[in-house]
PDB file of C-alpha atoms and ligand atoms in Angstrom:
ATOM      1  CA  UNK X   1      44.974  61.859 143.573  1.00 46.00           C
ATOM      2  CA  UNK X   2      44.768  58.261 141.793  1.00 48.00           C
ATOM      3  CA  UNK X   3      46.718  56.040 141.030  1.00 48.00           C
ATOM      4  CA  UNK X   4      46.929  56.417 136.946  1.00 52.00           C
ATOM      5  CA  UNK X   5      47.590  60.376 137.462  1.00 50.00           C
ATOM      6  CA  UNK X   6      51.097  59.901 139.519  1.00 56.00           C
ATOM      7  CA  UNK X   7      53.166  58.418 137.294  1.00 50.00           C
ATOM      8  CA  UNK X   8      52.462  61.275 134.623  1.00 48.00           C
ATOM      9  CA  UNK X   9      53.111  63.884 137.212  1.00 55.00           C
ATOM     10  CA  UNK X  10      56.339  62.788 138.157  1.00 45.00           C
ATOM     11  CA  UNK X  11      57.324  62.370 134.439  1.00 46.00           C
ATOM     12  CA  UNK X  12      56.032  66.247 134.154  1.00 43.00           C
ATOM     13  CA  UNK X  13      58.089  67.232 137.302  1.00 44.00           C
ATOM     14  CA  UNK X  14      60.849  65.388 135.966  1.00 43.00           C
ATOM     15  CA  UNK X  15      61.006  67.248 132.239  1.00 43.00           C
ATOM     16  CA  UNK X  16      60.519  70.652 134.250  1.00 42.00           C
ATOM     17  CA  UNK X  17      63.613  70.303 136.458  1.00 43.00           C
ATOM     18  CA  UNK X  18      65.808  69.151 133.480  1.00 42.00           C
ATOM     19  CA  UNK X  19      64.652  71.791 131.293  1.00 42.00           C
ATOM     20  CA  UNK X  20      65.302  74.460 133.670  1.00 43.00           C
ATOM     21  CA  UNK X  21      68.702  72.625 134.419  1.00 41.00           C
ATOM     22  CA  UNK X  22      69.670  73.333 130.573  1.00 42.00           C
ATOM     23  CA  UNK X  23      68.974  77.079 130.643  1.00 40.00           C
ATOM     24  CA  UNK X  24      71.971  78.395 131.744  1.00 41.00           C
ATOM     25  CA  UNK X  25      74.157  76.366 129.687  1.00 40.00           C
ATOM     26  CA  UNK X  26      72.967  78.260 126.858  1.00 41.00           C
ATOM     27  CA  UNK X  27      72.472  81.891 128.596  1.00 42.00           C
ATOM     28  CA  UNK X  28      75.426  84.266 126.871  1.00 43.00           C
ATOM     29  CA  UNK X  29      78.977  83.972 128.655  1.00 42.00           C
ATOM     30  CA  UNK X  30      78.724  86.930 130.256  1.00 42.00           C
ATOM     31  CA  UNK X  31      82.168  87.197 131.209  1.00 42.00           C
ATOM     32  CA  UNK X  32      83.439  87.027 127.886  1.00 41.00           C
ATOM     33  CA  UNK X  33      82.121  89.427 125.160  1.00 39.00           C
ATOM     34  CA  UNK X  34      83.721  87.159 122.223  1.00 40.00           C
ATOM     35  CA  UNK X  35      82.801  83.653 123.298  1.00 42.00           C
ATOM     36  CA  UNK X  36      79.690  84.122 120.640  1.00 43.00           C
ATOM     37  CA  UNK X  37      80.926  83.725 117.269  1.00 42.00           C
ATOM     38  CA  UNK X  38      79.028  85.794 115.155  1.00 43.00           C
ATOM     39  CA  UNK X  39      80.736  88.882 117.368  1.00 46.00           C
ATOM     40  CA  UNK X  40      83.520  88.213 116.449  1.00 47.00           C
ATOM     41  CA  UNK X  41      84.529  89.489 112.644  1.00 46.00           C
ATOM     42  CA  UNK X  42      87.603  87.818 112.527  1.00 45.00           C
ATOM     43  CA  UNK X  43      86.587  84.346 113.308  1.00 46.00           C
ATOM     44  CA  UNK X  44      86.358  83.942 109.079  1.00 45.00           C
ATOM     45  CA  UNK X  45      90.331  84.499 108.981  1.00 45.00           C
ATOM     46  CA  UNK X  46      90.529  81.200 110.549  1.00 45.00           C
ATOM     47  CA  UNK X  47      88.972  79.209 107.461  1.00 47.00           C
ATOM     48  CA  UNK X  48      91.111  81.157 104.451  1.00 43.00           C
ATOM     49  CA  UNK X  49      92.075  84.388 104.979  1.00 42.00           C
ATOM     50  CA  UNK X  50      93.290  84.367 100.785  1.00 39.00           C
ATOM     51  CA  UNK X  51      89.686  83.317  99.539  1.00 42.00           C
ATOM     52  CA  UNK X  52      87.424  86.155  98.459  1.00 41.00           C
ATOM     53  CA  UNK X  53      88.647  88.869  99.652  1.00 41.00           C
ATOM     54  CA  UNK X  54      85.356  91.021  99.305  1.00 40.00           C
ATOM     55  CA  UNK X  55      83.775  88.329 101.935  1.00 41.00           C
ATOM     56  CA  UNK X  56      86.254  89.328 104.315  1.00 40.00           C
ATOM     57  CA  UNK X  57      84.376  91.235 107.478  1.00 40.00           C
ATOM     58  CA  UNK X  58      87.180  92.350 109.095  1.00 43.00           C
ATOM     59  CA  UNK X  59      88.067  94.166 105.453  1.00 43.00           C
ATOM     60  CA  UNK X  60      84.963  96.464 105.250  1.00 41.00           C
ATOM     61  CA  UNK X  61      86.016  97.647 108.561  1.00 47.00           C
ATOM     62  CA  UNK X  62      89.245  98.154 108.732  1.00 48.00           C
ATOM     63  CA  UNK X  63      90.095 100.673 106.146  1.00 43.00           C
ATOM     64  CA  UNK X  64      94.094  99.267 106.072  1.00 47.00           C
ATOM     65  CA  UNK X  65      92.302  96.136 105.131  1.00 48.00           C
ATOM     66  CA  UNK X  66      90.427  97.615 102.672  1.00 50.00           C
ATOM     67  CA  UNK X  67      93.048  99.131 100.907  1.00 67.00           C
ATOM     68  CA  UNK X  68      91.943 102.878 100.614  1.00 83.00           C
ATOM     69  CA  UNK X  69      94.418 104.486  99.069  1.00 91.00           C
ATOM     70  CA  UNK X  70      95.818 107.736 100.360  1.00 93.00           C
ATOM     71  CA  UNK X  71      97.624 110.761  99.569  1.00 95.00           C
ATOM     72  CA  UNK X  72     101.420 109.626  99.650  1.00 96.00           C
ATOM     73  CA  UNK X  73     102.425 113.312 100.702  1.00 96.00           C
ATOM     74  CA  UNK X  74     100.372 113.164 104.329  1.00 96.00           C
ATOM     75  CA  UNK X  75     102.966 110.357 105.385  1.00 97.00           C
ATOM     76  CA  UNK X  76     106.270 111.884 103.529  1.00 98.00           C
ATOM     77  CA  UNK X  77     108.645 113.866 105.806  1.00 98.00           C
ATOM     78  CA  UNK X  78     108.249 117.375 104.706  1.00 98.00           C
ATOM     79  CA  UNK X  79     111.625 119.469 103.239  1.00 97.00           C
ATOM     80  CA  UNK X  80     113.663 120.608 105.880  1.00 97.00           C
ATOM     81  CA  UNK X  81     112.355 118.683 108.400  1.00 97.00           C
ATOM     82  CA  UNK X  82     114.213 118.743 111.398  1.00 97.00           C
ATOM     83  CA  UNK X  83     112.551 115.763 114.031  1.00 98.00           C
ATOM     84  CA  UNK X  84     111.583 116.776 117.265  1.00 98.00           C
ATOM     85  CA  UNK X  85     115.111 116.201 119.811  1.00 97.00           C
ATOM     86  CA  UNK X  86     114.658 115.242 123.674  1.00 97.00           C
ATOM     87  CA  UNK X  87     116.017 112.991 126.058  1.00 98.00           C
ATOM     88  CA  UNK X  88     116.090 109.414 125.020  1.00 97.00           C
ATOM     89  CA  UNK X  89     114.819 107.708 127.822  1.00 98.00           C
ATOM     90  CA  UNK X  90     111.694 110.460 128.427  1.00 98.00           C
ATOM     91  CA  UNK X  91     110.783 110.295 124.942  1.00 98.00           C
ATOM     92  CA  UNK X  92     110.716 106.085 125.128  1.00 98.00           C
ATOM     93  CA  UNK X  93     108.482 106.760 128.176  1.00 98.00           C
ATOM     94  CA  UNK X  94     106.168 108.670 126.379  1.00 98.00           C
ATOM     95  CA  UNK X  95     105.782 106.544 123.249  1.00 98.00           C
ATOM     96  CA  UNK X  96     104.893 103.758 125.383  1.00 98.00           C
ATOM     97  CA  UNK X  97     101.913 105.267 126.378  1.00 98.00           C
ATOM     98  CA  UNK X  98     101.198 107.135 122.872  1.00 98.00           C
ATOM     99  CA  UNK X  99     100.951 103.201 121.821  1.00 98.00           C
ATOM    100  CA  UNK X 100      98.847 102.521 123.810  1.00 98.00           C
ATOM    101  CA  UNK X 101      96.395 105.399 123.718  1.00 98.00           C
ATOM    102  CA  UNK X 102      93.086 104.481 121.821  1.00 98.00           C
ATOM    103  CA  UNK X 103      92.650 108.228 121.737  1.00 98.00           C
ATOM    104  CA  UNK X 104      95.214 108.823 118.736  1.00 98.00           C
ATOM    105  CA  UNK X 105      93.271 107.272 116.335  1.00 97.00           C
ATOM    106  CA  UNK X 106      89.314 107.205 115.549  1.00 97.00           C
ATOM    107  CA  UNK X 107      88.473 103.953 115.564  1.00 96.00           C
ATOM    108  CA  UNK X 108      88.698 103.011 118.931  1.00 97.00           C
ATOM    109  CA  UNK X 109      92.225 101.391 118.111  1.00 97.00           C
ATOM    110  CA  UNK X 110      95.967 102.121 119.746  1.00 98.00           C
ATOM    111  CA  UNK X 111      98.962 100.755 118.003  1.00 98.00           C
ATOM    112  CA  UNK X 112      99.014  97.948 120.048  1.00 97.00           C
ATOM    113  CA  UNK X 113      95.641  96.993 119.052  1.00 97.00           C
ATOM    114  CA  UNK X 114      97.599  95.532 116.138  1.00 96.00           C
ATOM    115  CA  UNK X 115     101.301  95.179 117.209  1.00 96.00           C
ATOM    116  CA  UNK X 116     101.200  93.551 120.456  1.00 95.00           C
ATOM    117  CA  UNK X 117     103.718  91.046 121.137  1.00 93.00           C
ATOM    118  CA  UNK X 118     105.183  91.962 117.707  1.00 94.00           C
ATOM    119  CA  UNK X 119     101.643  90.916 115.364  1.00 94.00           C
ATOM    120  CA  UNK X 120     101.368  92.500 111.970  1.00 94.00           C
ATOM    121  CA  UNK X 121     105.111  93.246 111.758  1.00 95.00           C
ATOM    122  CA  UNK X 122     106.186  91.487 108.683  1.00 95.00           C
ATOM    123  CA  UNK X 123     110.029  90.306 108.337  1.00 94.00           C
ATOM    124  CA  UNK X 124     110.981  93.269 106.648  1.00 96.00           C
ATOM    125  CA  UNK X 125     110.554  94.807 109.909  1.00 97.00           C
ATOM    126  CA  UNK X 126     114.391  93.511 110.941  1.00 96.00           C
ATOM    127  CA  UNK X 127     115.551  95.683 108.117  1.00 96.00           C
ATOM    128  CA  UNK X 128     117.461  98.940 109.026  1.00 97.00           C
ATOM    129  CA  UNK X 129     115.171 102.005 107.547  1.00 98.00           C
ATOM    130  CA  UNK X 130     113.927 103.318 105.450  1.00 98.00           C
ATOM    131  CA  UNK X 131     112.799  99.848 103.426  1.00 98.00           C
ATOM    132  CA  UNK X 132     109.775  98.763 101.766  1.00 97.00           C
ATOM    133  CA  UNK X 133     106.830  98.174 103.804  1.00 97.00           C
ATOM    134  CA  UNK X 134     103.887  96.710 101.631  1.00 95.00           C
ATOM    135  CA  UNK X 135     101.328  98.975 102.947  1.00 95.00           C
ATOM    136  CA  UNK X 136     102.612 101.714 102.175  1.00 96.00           C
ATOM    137  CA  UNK X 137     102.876 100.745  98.630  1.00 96.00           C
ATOM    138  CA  UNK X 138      99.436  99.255  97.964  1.00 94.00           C
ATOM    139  CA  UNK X 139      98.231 102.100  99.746  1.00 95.00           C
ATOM    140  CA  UNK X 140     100.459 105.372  99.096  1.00 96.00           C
ATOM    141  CA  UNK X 141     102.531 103.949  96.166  1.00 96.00           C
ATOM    142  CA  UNK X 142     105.915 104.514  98.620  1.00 97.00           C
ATOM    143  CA  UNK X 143     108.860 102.450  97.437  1.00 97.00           C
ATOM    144  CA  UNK X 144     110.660 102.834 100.672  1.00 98.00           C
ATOM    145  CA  UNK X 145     109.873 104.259 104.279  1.00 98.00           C
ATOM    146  CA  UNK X 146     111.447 105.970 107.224  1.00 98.00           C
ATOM    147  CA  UNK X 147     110.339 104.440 110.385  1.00 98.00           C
ATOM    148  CA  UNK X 148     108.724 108.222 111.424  1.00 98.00           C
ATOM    149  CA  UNK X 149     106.869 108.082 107.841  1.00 98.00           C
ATOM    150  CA  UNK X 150     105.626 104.585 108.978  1.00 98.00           C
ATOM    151  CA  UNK X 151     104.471 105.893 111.881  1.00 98.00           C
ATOM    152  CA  UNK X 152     102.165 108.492 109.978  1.00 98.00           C
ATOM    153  CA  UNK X 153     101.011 105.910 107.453  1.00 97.00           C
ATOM    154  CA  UNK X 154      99.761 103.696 110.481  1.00 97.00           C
ATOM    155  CA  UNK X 155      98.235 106.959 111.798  1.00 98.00           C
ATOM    156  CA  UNK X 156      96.396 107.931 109.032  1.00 96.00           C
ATOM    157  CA  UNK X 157      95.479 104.379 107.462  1.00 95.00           C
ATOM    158  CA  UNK X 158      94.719 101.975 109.769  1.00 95.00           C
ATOM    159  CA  UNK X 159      94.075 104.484 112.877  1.00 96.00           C
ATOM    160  CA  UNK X 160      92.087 106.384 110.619  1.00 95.00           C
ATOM    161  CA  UNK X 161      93.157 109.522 111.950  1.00 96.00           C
ATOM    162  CA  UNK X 162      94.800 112.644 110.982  1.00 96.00           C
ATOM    163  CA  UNK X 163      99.025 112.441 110.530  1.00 97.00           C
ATOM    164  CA  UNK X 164     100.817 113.686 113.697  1.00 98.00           C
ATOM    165  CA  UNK X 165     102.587 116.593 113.704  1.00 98.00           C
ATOM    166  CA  UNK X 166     105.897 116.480 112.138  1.00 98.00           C
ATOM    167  CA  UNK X 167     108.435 117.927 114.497  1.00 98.00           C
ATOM    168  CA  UNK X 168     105.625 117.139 117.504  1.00 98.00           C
ATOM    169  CA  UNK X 169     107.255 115.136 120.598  1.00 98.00           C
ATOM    170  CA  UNK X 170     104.291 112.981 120.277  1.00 98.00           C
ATOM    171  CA  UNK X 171     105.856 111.862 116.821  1.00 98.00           C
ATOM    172  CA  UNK X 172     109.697 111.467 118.424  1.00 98.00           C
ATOM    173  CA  UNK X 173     108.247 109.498 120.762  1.00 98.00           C
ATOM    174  CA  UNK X 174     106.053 107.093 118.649  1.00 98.00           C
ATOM    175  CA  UNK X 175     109.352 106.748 116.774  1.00 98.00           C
ATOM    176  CA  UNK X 176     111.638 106.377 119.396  1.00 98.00           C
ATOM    177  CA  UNK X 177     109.604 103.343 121.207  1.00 98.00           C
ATOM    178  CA  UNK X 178     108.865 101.610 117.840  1.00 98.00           C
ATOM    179  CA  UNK X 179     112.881 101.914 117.233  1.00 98.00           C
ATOM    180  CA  UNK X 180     113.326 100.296 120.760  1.00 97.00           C
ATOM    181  CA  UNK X 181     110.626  97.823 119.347  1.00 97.00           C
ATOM    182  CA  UNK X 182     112.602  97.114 115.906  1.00 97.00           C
ATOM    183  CA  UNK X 183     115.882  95.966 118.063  1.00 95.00           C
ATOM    184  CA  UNK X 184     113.842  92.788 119.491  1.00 93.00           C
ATOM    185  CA  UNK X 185     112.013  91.901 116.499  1.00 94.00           C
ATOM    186  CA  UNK X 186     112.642  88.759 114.960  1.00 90.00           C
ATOM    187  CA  UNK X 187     110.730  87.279 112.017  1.00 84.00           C
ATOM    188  CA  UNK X 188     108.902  84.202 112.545  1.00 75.00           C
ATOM    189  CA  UNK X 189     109.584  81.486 109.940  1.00 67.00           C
ATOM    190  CA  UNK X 190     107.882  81.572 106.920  1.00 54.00           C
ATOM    191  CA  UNK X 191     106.048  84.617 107.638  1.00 47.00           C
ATOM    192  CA  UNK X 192     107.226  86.570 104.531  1.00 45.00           C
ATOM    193  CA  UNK X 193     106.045  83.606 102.341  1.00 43.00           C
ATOM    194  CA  UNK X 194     102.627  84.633 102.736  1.00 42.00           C
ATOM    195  CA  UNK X 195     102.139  86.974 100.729  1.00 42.00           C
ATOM    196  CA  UNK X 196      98.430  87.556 102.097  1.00 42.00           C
ATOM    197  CA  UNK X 197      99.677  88.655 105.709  1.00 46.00           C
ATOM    198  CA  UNK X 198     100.494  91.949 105.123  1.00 45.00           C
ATOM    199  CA  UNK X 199      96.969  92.182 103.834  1.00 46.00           C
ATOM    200  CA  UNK X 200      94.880  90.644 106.159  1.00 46.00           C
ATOM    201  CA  UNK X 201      94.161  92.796 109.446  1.00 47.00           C
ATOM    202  CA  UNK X 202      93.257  89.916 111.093  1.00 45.00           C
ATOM    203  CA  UNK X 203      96.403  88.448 111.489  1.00 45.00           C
ATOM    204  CA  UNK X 204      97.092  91.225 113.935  1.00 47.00           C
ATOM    205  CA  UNK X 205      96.017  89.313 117.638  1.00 44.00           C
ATOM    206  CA  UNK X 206      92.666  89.632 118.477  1.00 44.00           C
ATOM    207  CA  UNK X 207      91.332  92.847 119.680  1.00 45.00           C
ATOM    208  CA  UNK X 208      88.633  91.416 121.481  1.00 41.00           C
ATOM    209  CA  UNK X 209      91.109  88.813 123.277  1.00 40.00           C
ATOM    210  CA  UNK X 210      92.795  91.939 124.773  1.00 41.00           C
ATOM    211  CA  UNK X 211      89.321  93.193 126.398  1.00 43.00           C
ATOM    212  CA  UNK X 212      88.386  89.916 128.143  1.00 38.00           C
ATOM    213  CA  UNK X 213      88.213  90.471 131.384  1.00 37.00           C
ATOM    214  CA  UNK X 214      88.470  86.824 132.503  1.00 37.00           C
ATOM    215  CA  UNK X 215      91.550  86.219 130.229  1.00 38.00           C
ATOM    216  CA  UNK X 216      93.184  88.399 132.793  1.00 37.00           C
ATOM    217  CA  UNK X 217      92.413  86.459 135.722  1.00 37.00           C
ATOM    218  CA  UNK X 218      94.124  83.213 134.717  1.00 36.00           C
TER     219      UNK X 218
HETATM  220  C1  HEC A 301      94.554  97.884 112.311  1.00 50.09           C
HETATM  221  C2  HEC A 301      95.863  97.428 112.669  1.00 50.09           C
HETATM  222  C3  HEC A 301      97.002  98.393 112.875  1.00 50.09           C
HETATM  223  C4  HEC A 301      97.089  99.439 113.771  1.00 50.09           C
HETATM  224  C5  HEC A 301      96.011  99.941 114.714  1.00 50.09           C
HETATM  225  C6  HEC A 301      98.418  99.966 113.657  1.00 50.09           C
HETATM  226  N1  HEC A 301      99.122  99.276 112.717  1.00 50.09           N
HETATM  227 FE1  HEC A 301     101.077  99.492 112.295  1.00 50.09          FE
HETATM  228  N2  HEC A 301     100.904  98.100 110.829  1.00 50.09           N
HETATM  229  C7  HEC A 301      99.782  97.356 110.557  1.00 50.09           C
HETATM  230  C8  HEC A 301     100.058  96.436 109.472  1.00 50.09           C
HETATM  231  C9  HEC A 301      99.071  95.446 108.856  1.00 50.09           C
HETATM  232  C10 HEC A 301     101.408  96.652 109.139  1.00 50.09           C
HETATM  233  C11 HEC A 301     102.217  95.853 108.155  1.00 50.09           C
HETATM  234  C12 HEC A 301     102.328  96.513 106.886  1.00 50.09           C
HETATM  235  C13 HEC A 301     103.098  95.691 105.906  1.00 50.09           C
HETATM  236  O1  HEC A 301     104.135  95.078 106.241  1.00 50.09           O
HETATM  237  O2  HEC A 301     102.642  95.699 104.780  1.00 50.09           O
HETATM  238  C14 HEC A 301     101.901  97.716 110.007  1.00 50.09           C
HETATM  239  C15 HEC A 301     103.198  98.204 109.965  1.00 50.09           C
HETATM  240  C16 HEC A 301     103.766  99.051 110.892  1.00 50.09           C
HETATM  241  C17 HEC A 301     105.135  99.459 110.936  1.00 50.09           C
HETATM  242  C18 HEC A 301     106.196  99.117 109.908  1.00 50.09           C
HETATM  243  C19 HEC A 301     106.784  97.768 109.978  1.00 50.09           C
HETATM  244  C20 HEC A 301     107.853  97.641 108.916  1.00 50.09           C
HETATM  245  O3  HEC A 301     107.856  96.628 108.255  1.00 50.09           O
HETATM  246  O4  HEC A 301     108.696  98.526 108.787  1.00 50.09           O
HETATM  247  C21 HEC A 301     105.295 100.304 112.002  1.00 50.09           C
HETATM  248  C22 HEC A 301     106.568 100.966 112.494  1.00 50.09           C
HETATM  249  C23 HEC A 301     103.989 100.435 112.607  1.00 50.09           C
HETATM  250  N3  HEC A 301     103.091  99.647 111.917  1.00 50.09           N
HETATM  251  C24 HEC A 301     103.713 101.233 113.683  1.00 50.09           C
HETATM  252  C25 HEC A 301     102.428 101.487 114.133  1.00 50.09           C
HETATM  253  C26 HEC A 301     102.115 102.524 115.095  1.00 50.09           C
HETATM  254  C27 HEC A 301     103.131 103.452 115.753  1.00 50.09           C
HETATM  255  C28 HEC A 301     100.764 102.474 115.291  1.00 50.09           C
HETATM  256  C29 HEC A 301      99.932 103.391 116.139  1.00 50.09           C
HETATM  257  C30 HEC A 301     100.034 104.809 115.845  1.00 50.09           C
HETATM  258  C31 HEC A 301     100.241 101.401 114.452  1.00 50.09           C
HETATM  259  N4  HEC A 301     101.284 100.840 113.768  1.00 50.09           N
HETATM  260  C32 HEC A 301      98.907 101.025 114.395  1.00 50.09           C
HETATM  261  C33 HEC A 301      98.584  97.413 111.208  1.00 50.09           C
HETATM  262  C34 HEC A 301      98.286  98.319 112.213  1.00 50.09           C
END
């Protein structure tokens, strides 16, 4: 080899390693599904969640979001309803799980999806039942709700499933835990100011934060 090749070599050599030595830095985070941004639809919320509501990407596919309205009759106790009656502390059991079975609804959602660690419960919450719930009136034109009728709207709008059955245990049950639920809630501060929280499904945690499988580890 002479003399004038080397140094160009070396400088070759020397690009090589530290281009191979960036690769992996930019290689997908394998470990976390949601570290890319563009996965993650509610990353927008973060900028304005009130601007243009159309542009909204967790809206087209959430159909609470989008405010689809629905028949107010599939969430209103029937006459002569008569709720399902067990023991308390079976039925509290149950709901737990209920609310945290993605199976109830067809989106790939449980209740807690939304609710965990109290998200999406506006201040109204606090109140004693039934009381207005602004979903159910942008969305069923319901004044006021029963906590079981609540149930059933968050069934059949943002679950996008069918109602449960009225006097089913599986409704007790959903009731009964969310009840349990109601007695710890407290309103965070300045929450019912904004009057584009009820709205915006993204307020609701994360799901994708939920499924990360390193978030667990720490
Ligand atoms: C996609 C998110 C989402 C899912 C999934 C969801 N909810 Fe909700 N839920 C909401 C939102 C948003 C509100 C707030 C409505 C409002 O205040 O206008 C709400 C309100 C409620 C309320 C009434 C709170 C009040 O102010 O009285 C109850 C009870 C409730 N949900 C229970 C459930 C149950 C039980 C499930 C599962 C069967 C469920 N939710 C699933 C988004 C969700």
């Amino acid at each position: 080899m002479n003399a004038q090749a080397r140094p160009l070599q070396l400088a070759l050599a020397a690009s090589l390693i530290l281009g191979l030595g960036m690769a992996p830095a930019q290689a997908a985070n394998p470990c976390n599904p949601c570290a890319a941004k563009a996965k993650n639809p509610c990353a927008a919320k973060a900028k304005n969640p009130c601007a243009a509501k159309a542009k909204n990407p967790c809206a087209a596919k959430n159909p609470c979001g989008a405010g689809a309205r629905i028949d107010p009759k599939s969430i209103t106790r029937p006459a002569g309803y008569k709720p399902y009656k067990g023991d308390a502390t079976a039925l509290l059991k149950d709901g737990e799980k209920l609310w945290n079975d993605t199976k109830l609804s067809t989106n790939g959602m449980s209740c807690n999806t939304c609710h965990q660690g109290h998200a999406a419960f506006e201040a109204g919450f606090a109140k004693p039942y039934p009381h207005f719930v602004q979903m159910a009136k942008d969305q069923a034109g319901l004044k006021k709700v029963h906590l079981d009728e609540m149930v059933q709207a968050c069934m059949v709008m943002p679950m996008a499933a069918k109602p449960l059955v009225w006097e089913s245990r599986e409704l007790a049950a959903l009731t009964a835990y969310t009840g349990q639920m109601q007695k710890t809630f407290k309103p965070a501060k300045g929450k019912a100011a904004n009057p584009c929280a009820a709205k915006n499904p993204c307020a609701a945690k994360n799901p994708c934060a939920a499924k990360n499988p390193c978030a667990a580890k720490k």
